[in-house]
Coordinates of C-alpha atoms in Angstrom, one line a residue:
M6 CA 88.3 39.1 146.0
E7 CA 90.3 40.4 148.9
I8 CA 90.8 44.1 148.9
H9 CA 93.9 45.5 150.6
K10 CA 93.7 49.0 152.1
L11 CA 96.5 51.3 150.8
E12 CA 98.8 52.5 153.5
E13 CA 98.8 56.2 154.3
P14 CA 101.7 58.0 152.6
L15 CA 104.5 59.0 154.8
E16 CA 104.4 62.6 155.9
E17 CA 107.0 64.9 154.4
P18 CA 109.6 66.1 156.8
L19 CA 108.8 69.6 158.1
I20 CA 111.9 71.1 156.6
V21 CA 111.0 69.9 153.1
K22 CA 107.5 71.5 153.4
I23 CA 109.0 74.9 154.5
G24 CA 111.6 74.9 151.7
W25 CA 109.0 74.1 149.0
K26 CA 106.6 76.8 150.2
R27 CA 109.4 79.3 150.3
A28 CA 110.4 78.5 146.8
V29 CA 106.9 79.0 145.5
A30 CA 106.6 82.3 147.3
L31 CA 109.8 83.6 145.8
L32 CA 108.7 82.5 142.3
L33 CA 105.4 84.4 142.7
V34 CA 107.2 87.5 143.9
S35 CA 109.6 87.5 140.9
L36 CA 106.7 87.1 138.5
T37 CA 104.7 89.9 139.9
C38 CA 107.5 92.4 140.4
G39 CA 109.1 91.8 137.0
C40 CA 112.5 91.0 138.5
A41 CA 113.5 88.7 135.8
G42 CA 117.2 89.4 135.9
P43 CA 119.7 91.5 134.0
N44 CA 118.8 90.1 130.5
A45 CA 115.1 91.0 130.7
T46 CA 113.7 93.7 128.3
N47 CA 111.4 96.4 129.6
T48 CA 108.1 96.8 127.8
P49 CA 107.9 100.3 126.3
D50 CA 105.3 102.5 127.8
P51 CA 102.3 103.2 125.5
P52 CA 102.9 106.5 123.6
G53 CA 100.7 109.5 123.6
N54 CA 98.9 109.7 120.3
Y55 CA 96.3 111.6 118.3
A56 CA 95.0 110.9 114.8
T57 CA 92.4 112.6 112.7
K58 CA 91.1 112.7 109.1
F59 CA 89.3 116.0 109.9
P60 CA 85.7 114.7 109.7
L61 CA 84.0 117.9 110.7
I62 CA 83.1 121.3 109.3
E63 CA 84.9 123.7 111.8
N64 CA 86.3 127.2 111.7
P65 CA 88.5 127.1 113.7
I66 CA 89.4 123.5 114.1
S67 CA 88.5 122.2 117.6
E68 CA 87.6 118.5 117.5
G69 CA 86.1 118.6 120.9
G70 CA 88.4 121.3 122.3
K71 CA 91.6 119.6 121.6
W72 CA 93.1 122.2 119.3
V73 CA 94.4 125.7 120.1
N74 CA 94.5 128.2 117.2
G75 CA 96.7 131.0 116.1
A76 CA 94.0 133.7 115.9
V77 CA 91.8 132.6 118.8
V78 CA 94.6 132.3 121.3
G79 CA 97.7 133.7 119.6
L80 CA 95.8 136.7 118.3
D81 CA 98.4 137.8 115.8
W82 CA 98.2 134.7 113.5
A83 CA 95.5 132.9 111.6
N84 CA 93.3 129.9 112.4
V85 CA 93.1 126.5 110.8
S86 CA 89.7 125.3 109.5
T87 CA 88.3 122.0 108.3
T88 CA 85.8 120.5 106.0
P89 CA 85.2 116.7 105.9
G90 CA 88.6 115.2 104.9
R91 CA 90.6 118.4 104.7
A92 CA 92.4 121.0 106.9
V93 CA 93.5 124.3 105.5
G94 CA 94.9 127.6 106.7
N95 CA 93.1 130.9 106.8
E96 CA 95.9 133.4 106.4
T97 CA 94.5 136.6 104.8
G98 CA 96.6 139.4 106.3
A99 CA 100.2 140.2 106.9
R100 CA 103.1 138.0 105.9
F101 CA 104.1 135.3 108.5
S102 CA 100.6 135.3 110.1
D103 CA 100.5 131.6 109.3
G104 CA 97.4 129.6 110.0
T105 CA 98.4 127.6 113.0
A106 CA 96.8 125.0 115.3
V107 CA 98.4 122.7 117.9
L108 CA 97.2 120.0 120.3
Q109 CA 98.0 122.1 123.3
T110 CA 95.1 120.8 125.5
L111 CA 96.6 117.3 125.5
S112 CA 99.7 116.1 127.4
W113 CA 102.8 115.4 125.3
K114 CA 106.3 114.1 126.2
P115 CA 109.2 116.1 124.7
D116 CA 110.1 113.5 122.0
Q117 CA 107.4 113.8 119.3
K118 CA 106.6 112.8 115.8
A119 CA 104.0 114.5 113.5
T120 CA 102.9 113.0 110.2
A121 CA 100.4 114.3 107.6
V122 CA 99.2 113.6 104.1
V123 CA 99.1 116.5 101.7
S124 CA 95.9 117.4 99.9
T125 CA 96.0 119.8 97.0
T126 CA 93.6 120.9 94.3
G127 CA 94.7 122.6 91.1
A128 CA 98.2 123.8 90.3
P129 CA 100.6 125.5 92.7
L130 CA 101.2 129.3 92.5
D131 CA 104.9 129.5 92.9
D132 CA 105.0 133.2 93.8
C133 CA 102.7 132.7 96.8
S134 CA 104.9 130.7 99.2
Q135 CA 102.1 128.2 99.7
E136 CA 103.5 126.0 102.5
I137 CA 102.3 123.1 104.5
E138 CA 103.8 122.9 108.0
L139 CA 104.2 120.4 110.8
R140 CA 104.7 121.7 114.4
L141 CA 106.7 120.2 117.2
R142 CA 107.1 121.4 120.9
T143 CA 104.9 124.4 120.1
V144 CA 103.1 126.6 122.6
I145 CA 100.5 129.3 121.6
S146 CA 99.6 132.1 123.9
A147 CA 98.5 135.7 123.4
H148 CA 100.9 137.5 121.0
N149 CA 103.4 134.6 121.4
I150 CA 104.2 131.3 119.6
T151 CA 107.2 129.3 120.4
G152 CA 108.4 125.9 119.1
Y153 CA 109.6 124.3 115.9
E154 CA 108.2 124.1 112.4
V155 CA 109.1 121.9 109.4
N156 CA 107.6 123.3 106.2
Y157 CA 107.5 122.2 102.6
K158 CA 106.4 124.4 99.7
F159 CA 103.5 123.3 97.5
S160 CA 105.4 123.2 94.2
T161 CA 106.5 120.9 91.4
N162 CA 109.5 122.8 90.1
S163 CA 112.9 124.1 91.2
S164 CA 111.3 126.9 93.3
A165 CA 110.4 124.3 95.9
Y166 CA 112.0 124.3 99.3
M167 CA 112.0 122.6 102.7
Q168 CA 112.9 124.5 105.9
I169 CA 113.3 123.7 109.6
V170 CA 112.4 126.8 111.6
R171 CA 112.4 127.9 115.2
W172 CA 109.6 130.3 116.3
N173 CA 110.9 132.7 118.9
G174 CA 107.7 134.1 120.3
A175 CA 106.7 137.5 119.0
F176 CA 105.0 137.9 115.6
A177 CA 107.4 137.5 112.6
D178 CA 110.2 136.6 115.0
F179 CA 111.6 133.3 113.8
T180 CA 115.0 131.7 112.9
V181 CA 115.5 129.4 109.9
L182 CA 117.7 126.6 111.2
Q183 CA 118.0 124.8 107.9
N184 CA 116.9 125.5 104.3
F185 CA 117.0 123.3 101.2
S186 CA 115.9 124.3 97.7
G187 CA 115.1 122.3 94.6
Q188 CA 112.2 120.4 93.0
Q189 CA 112.8 117.3 95.2
F190 CA 111.7 119.4 98.3
G191 CA 108.3 120.3 96.9
V192 CA 105.1 118.6 97.8
T193 CA 101.8 117.9 96.0
D194 CA 98.7 115.8 96.4
S195 CA 99.1 112.6 98.4
D196 CA 102.7 113.2 99.6
T197 CA 103.3 112.2 103.2
V198 CA 105.4 114.5 105.3
S199 CA 106.8 113.7 108.8
A200 CA 108.8 115.6 111.4
T201 CA 110.4 114.2 114.6
I202 CA 112.2 115.7 117.5
V203 CA 114.3 113.4 119.7
G204 CA 116.3 115.1 122.4
N205 CA 117.6 118.2 120.5
I206 CA 117.6 116.6 117.0
I207 CA 114.9 117.7 114.6
T208 CA 114.5 115.6 111.4
A209 CA 112.3 116.1 108.4
Y210 CA 110.9 113.4 106.0
K211 CA 109.0 113.3 102.8
N212 CA 107.5 110.0 101.7
G213 CA 109.7 108.2 104.3
V214 CA 112.9 109.6 103.0
Q215 CA 115.0 111.9 105.2
Q216 CA 115.1 115.5 103.8
G217 CA 117.0 117.4 106.5
Q218 CA 118.2 117.3 110.1
V219 CA 119.3 120.0 112.5
T220 CA 120.1 120.3 116.2
D221 CA 118.6 123.0 118.5
S222 CA 118.1 122.9 122.3
T223 CA 116.0 126.0 122.8
Y224 CA 112.7 124.3 123.6
S225 CA 112.2 121.2 125.7
S226 CA 108.4 121.0 125.8
G227 CA 105.2 121.9 123.9
S228 CA 102.8 120.2 121.5
P229 CA 102.6 118.9 118.0
G230 CA 100.4 120.5 115.4
I231 CA 99.9 121.9 111.9
G232 CA 100.3 125.1 110.0
F233 CA 100.0 126.8 106.6
N234 CA 101.7 129.8 105.1
L235 CA 100.4 132.0 102.2
D236 CA 102.1 135.2 100.9
N237 CA 99.1 137.5 100.2
G238 CA 101.2 140.3 98.9
S239 CA 101.7 138.8 95.5
S240 CA 99.1 139.1 92.8
G241 CA 96.7 136.3 92.6
C242 CA 97.6 134.7 95.9
R243 CA 94.9 136.0 98.2
G244 CA 92.1 133.6 98.7
T245 CA 94.0 130.5 97.5
N246 CA 94.2 128.9 101.0
A247 CA 91.8 126.1 100.2
T248 CA 93.9 124.8 97.3
Y249 CA 96.5 123.1 99.6
G250 CA 96.1 121.4 103.0
F251 CA 96.2 118.1 104.8
S252 CA 93.8 115.2 104.5
S253 CA 95.0 113.4 107.7
F254 CA 97.3 114.1 110.7
T255 CA 98.9 111.8 113.3
A256 CA 101.0 112.7 116.3
V257 CA 102.8 110.4 118.7
D258 CA 105.3 110.9 121.5
S259 CA 107.9 108.6 123.1
T260 CA 110.1 108.1 126.1
Q261 CA 112.2 105.5 124.3
G262 CA 114.3 107.9 122.3
S263 CA 113.1 106.7 118.9
F264 CA 110.0 106.2 116.7

């Protein structure tokens, strides 16, 4: 059988080759630089975050040097300690020397969210001001704590309250920015509390439901953390720190303006 040799294909004109190569190059540049046009959506940057279920026995809490405490560094306040699965305060002295710990050794953007699950044993003592607290934009140094606190009273009756507080620096120097009272603002075992600060707006949540919101522009930086209050001046209060605390804690930050 006779076999015919195929003719060589005609060479593309030079101008076609140059145009095709330039189009491919432009396509590659657009893909690598992300220049997809005005309708493209930016991928959010990954947030800073920290999560713990307090797996260690530590007094004060450290978790590898990540936490800064109110007595060790702040000197005038108390520390936070942990046993596996729980964090509690250690306030034994004067009023307002709350057990306090913040993630000050980590880097945090100004917009922050802190979330914790409440862990309680036994019944609350309503005369003792047993509070669980979330910290935002907080800085601890010698004889000085600044930042914001959202607190809930460990209570199951009408003596309960929720407060958003600004700490002004010196011991016992704080400003209550918002205060709500009533049974619905108390917390007990397994309740989840959250606090966010976005710009100058601070918002408090209990079990996913907003409980309060206030605006304050005093502090623009600092770290999230936890705290606990106990009024040792009332009878039967001293030594009850371990009856209320947190079983887990999570903190995240954001540059997107929301959580």
